[in-house]
Amino acid sequence: MSVAVGKQTGAVAARPAHGELRAEGVHERRDSWTIGAALGFGVVLAALACLRHYALGSSQLNLGNFTQAVWNTAHGRLLEATGYTGEQMLRLGGHVEPILLLFAPLWWIWPSPFMLLTVQALALAAGALPVYWLARKHLHSVGLARRLAVAYL
């Protein structure tokens, strides 16, 4: 922040430097650049994850178990999955993942492992927004906040 001293009164007035906020607590009305960067990153990451899955690069231990648990939940069998010995078991026995319940309604709309990969990529990319907002608030610099959001991505 640069400082300007008035000639007649000797008062000190703060003037924001380039890229800084004009006053503390004043937020940009549009964060479209950061939202666009996060969305773009999420779309590219989702496309790469889906291509990897399409090329048979996904594993049963990760995506397979989650897909089966969401599919079973969407069909009335709450978080069931097949264990290592072939028996049906609740996923809550080994891992407590109640967030999987939120995917059942999405499964009714888009019943595919690609839905899980896409939601995961977009959720990961959305993390850049709180990074940007917190950096902008505490560092008082839009430019630095954007750089930190890009570094997160």
PDB file of N, CA and C in Angstrom, residues 36-54 58 63 110 113-128 150 152-153:
ATOM      1  N   GLY A  36     -14.026 -19.094 -13.340  1.00  0.00           N
ATOM      2  CA  GLY A  36     -13.750 -19.666 -14.656  1.00  0.00           C
ATOM      3  C   GLY A  36     -12.531 -20.572 -14.654  1.00  0.00           C
ATOM      4  N   ALA A  37     -11.479 -20.157 -13.957  1.00  0.00           N
ATOM      5  CA  ALA A  37     -10.274 -20.983 -13.875  1.00  0.00           C
ATOM      6  C   ALA A  37     -10.569 -22.293 -13.148  1.00  0.00           C
ATOM      7  N   ALA A  38     -11.318 -22.215 -12.049  1.00  0.00           N
ATOM      8  CA  ALA A  38     -11.660 -23.423 -11.298  1.00  0.00           C
ATOM      9  C   ALA A  38     -12.552 -24.339 -12.128  1.00  0.00           C
ATOM     10  N   LEU A  39     -13.529 -23.772 -12.806  1.00  0.00           N
ATOM     11  CA  LEU A  39     -14.422 -24.575 -13.634  1.00  0.00           C
ATOM     12  C   LEU A  39     -13.661 -25.219 -14.793  1.00  0.00           C
ATOM     13  N   GLY A  40     -12.802 -24.435 -15.435  1.00  0.00           N
ATOM     14  CA  GLY A  40     -12.002 -24.980 -16.530  1.00  0.00           C
ATOM     15  C   GLY A  40     -11.106 -26.115 -16.074  1.00  0.00           C
ATOM     16  N   PHE A  41     -10.445 -25.930 -14.932  1.00  0.00           N
ATOM     17  CA  PHE A  41      -9.595 -26.968 -14.383  1.00  0.00           C
ATOM     18  C   PHE A  41     -10.416 -28.212 -14.057  1.00  0.00           C
ATOM     19  N   GLY A  42     -11.591 -28.005 -13.453  1.00  0.00           N
ATOM     20  CA  GLY A  42     -12.450 -29.132 -13.099  1.00  0.00           C
ATOM     21  C   GLY A  42     -12.909 -29.910 -14.313  1.00  0.00           C
ATOM     22  N   VAL A  43     -13.255 -29.218 -15.381  1.00  0.00           N
ATOM     23  CA  VAL A  43     -13.702 -29.890 -16.606  1.00  0.00           C
ATOM     24  C   VAL A  43     -12.564 -30.695 -17.226  1.00  0.00           C
ATOM     25  N   VAL A  44     -11.378 -30.107 -17.283  1.00  0.00           N
ATOM     26  CA  VAL A  44     -10.221 -30.826 -17.844  1.00  0.00           C
ATOM     27  C   VAL A  44      -9.881 -32.038 -16.977  1.00  0.00           C
ATOM     28  N   LEU A  45      -9.874 -31.853 -15.664  1.00  0.00           N
ATOM     29  CA  LEU A  45      -9.568 -32.963 -14.761  1.00  0.00           C
ATOM     30  C   LEU A  45     -10.617 -34.065 -14.871  1.00  0.00           C
ATOM     31  N   ALA A  46     -11.887 -33.700 -14.993  1.00  0.00           N
ATOM     32  CA  ALA A  46     -12.957 -34.690 -15.155  1.00  0.00           C
ATOM     33  C   ALA A  46     -12.796 -35.444 -16.467  1.00  0.00           C
ATOM     34  N   ALA A  47     -12.466 -34.719 -17.527  1.00  0.00           N
ATOM     35  CA  ALA A  47     -12.274 -35.370 -18.827  1.00  0.00           C
ATOM     36  C   ALA A  47     -11.109 -36.357 -18.774  1.00  0.00           C
ATOM     37  N   LEU A  48     -10.013 -35.970 -18.141  1.00  0.00           N
ATOM     38  CA  LEU A  48      -8.868 -36.873 -18.026  1.00  0.00           C
ATOM     39  C   LEU A  48      -9.200 -38.102 -17.183  1.00  0.00           C
ATOM     40  N   ALA A  49      -9.933 -37.898 -16.084  1.00  0.00           N
ATOM     41  CA  ALA A  49     -10.321 -39.025 -15.230  1.00  0.00           C
ATOM     42  C   ALA A  49     -11.252 -39.976 -15.978  1.00  0.00           C
ATOM     43  N   CYS A  50     -12.192 -39.417 -16.731  1.00  0.00           N
ATOM     44  CA  CYS A  50     -13.125 -40.256 -17.492  1.00  0.00           C
ATOM     45  C   CYS A  50     -12.400 -41.008 -18.608  1.00  0.00           C
ATOM     46  N   LEU A  51     -11.459 -40.352 -19.268  1.00  0.00           N
ATOM     47  CA  LEU A  51     -10.674 -41.039 -20.301  1.00  0.00           C
ATOM     48  C   LEU A  51      -9.837 -42.164 -19.699  1.00  0.00           C
ATOM     49  N   ARG A  52      -9.280 -41.924 -18.528  1.00  0.00           N
ATOM     50  CA  ARG A  52      -8.503 -42.963 -17.844  1.00  0.00           C
ATOM     51  C   ARG A  52      -9.400 -44.153 -17.502  1.00  0.00           C
ATOM     52  N   HIS A  53     -10.602 -43.870 -17.010  1.00  0.00           N
ATOM     53  CA  HIS A  53     -11.531 -44.951 -16.684  1.00  0.00           C
ATOM     54  C   HIS A  53     -11.949 -45.688 -17.950  1.00  0.00           C
ATOM     55  N   TYR A  54     -12.213 -44.951 -19.010  1.00  0.00           N
ATOM     56  CA  TYR A  54     -12.616 -45.558 -20.284  1.00  0.00           C
ATOM     57  C   TYR A  54     -11.519 -46.470 -20.838  1.00  0.00           C
ATOM     58  N   SER A  58      -8.938 -47.480 -14.133  1.00  0.00           N
ATOM     59  CA  SER A  58      -9.460 -47.366 -12.765  1.00  0.00           C
ATOM     60  C   SER A  58      -9.294 -48.693 -12.047  1.00  0.00           C
ATOM     61  N   LEU A  63     -12.632 -46.869  -7.281  1.00  0.00           N
ATOM     62  CA  LEU A  63     -13.853 -46.497  -7.983  1.00  0.00           C
ATOM     63  C   LEU A  63     -14.878 -47.626  -7.985  1.00  0.00           C
ATOM     64  N   TRP A 110     -27.804 -39.806 -13.543  1.00  0.00           N
ATOM     65  CA  TRP A 110     -26.681 -40.218 -14.395  1.00  0.00           C
ATOM     66  C   TRP A 110     -26.057 -41.473 -13.786  1.00  0.00           C
ATOM     67  N   PRO A 113     -20.208 -44.617 -13.460  1.00  0.00           N
ATOM     68  CA  PRO A 113     -19.021 -44.238 -12.697  1.00  0.00           C
ATOM     69  C   PRO A 113     -18.454 -42.886 -13.155  1.00  0.00           C
ATOM     70  N   PHE A 114     -18.761 -42.503 -14.385  1.00  0.00           N
ATOM     71  CA  PHE A 114     -18.298 -41.213 -14.890  1.00  0.00           C
ATOM     72  C   PHE A 114     -18.879 -40.059 -14.074  1.00  0.00           C
ATOM     73  N   MET A 115     -20.108 -40.267 -13.526  1.00  0.00           N
ATOM     74  CA  MET A 115     -20.700 -39.244 -12.668  1.00  0.00           C
ATOM     75  C   MET A 115     -19.852 -39.040 -11.422  1.00  0.00           C
ATOM     76  N   LEU A 116     -19.411 -40.142 -10.807  1.00  0.00           N
ATOM     77  CA  LEU A 116     -18.586 -40.032  -9.606  1.00  0.00           C
ATOM     78  C   LEU A 116     -17.262 -39.340  -9.916  1.00  0.00           C
ATOM     79  N   LEU A 117     -16.655 -39.679 -11.036  1.00  0.00           N
ATOM     80  CA  LEU A 117     -15.389 -39.056 -11.422  1.00  0.00           C
ATOM     81  C   LEU A 117     -15.560 -37.561 -11.699  1.00  0.00           C
ATOM     82  N   THR A 118     -16.657 -37.213 -12.351  1.00  0.00           N
ATOM     83  CA  THR A 118     -16.911 -35.805 -12.684  1.00  0.00           C
ATOM     84  C   THR A 118     -17.183 -34.992 -11.426  1.00  0.00           C
ATOM     85  N   VAL A 119     -18.011 -35.504 -10.541  1.00  0.00           N
ATOM     86  CA  VAL A 119     -18.307 -34.787  -9.292  1.00  0.00           C
ATOM     87  C   VAL A 119     -17.038 -34.619  -8.464  1.00  0.00           C
ATOM     88  N   GLN A 120     -16.217 -35.666  -8.411  1.00  0.00           N
ATOM     89  CA  GLN A 120     -14.968 -35.587  -7.657  1.00  0.00           C
ATOM     90  C   GLN A 120     -14.047 -34.499  -8.230  1.00  0.00           C
ATOM     91  N   ALA A 121     -13.908 -34.455  -9.541  1.00  0.00           N
ATOM     92  CA  ALA A 121     -13.033 -33.464 -10.167  1.00  0.00           C
ATOM     93  C   ALA A 121     -13.550 -32.047  -9.942  1.00  0.00           C
ATOM     94  N   LEU A 122     -14.848 -31.847 -10.088  1.00  0.00           N
ATOM     95  CA  LEU A 122     -15.422 -30.504  -9.897  1.00  0.00           C
ATOM     96  C   LEU A 122     -15.338 -30.074  -8.429  1.00  0.00           C
ATOM     97  N   ALA A 123     -15.523 -31.015  -7.500  1.00  0.00           N
ATOM     98  CA  ALA A 123     -15.412 -30.685  -6.077  1.00  0.00           C
ATOM     99  C   ALA A 123     -13.978 -30.308  -5.717  1.00  0.00           C
ATOM    100  N   LEU A 124     -13.027 -31.022  -6.276  1.00  0.00           N
ATOM    101  CA  LEU A 124     -11.625 -30.703  -6.033  1.00  0.00           C
ATOM    102  C   LEU A 124     -11.281 -29.320  -6.576  1.00  0.00           C
ATOM    103  N   ALA A 125     -11.746 -29.024  -7.774  1.00  0.00           N
ATOM    104  CA  ALA A 125     -11.470 -27.719  -8.381  1.00  0.00           C
ATOM    105  C   ALA A 125     -12.168 -26.587  -7.630  1.00  0.00           C
ATOM    106  N   ALA A 126     -13.334 -26.864  -7.064  1.00  0.00           N
ATOM    107  CA  ALA A 126     -14.063 -25.834  -6.318  1.00  0.00           C
ATOM    108  C   ALA A 126     -13.304 -25.381  -5.079  1.00  0.00           C
ATOM    109  N   GLY A 127     -12.351 -26.166  -4.615  1.00  0.00           N
ATOM    110  CA  GLY A 127     -11.534 -25.780  -3.472  1.00  0.00           C
ATOM    111  C   GLY A 127     -10.701 -24.536  -3.730  1.00  0.00           C
ATOM    112  N   ALA A 128     -10.501 -24.176  -4.987  1.00  0.00           N
ATOM    113  CA  ALA A 128      -9.744 -22.966  -5.313  1.00  0.00           C
ATOM    114  C   ALA A 128     -10.504 -21.703  -4.897  1.00  0.00           C
ATOM    115  N   VAL A 150      -4.590 -20.288  -8.272  1.00  0.00           N
ATOM    116  CA  VAL A 150      -3.996 -21.031  -9.385  1.00  0.00           C
ATOM    117  C   VAL A 150      -2.971 -22.036  -8.864  1.00  0.00           C
ATOM    118  N   TYR A 152      -3.139 -23.545  -6.026  1.00  0.00           N
ATOM    119  CA  TYR A 152      -3.944 -24.647  -5.498  1.00  0.00           C
ATOM    120  C   TYR A 152      -4.358 -25.581  -6.614  1.00  0.00           C
ATOM    121  N   LEU A 153      -4.800 -25.006  -7.732  1.00  0.00           N
ATOM    122  CA  LEU A 153      -5.254 -25.839  -8.849  1.00  0.00           C
ATOM    123  C   LEU A 153      -4.104 -26.639  -9.411  1.00  0.00           C
TER     124      LEU A 153
END
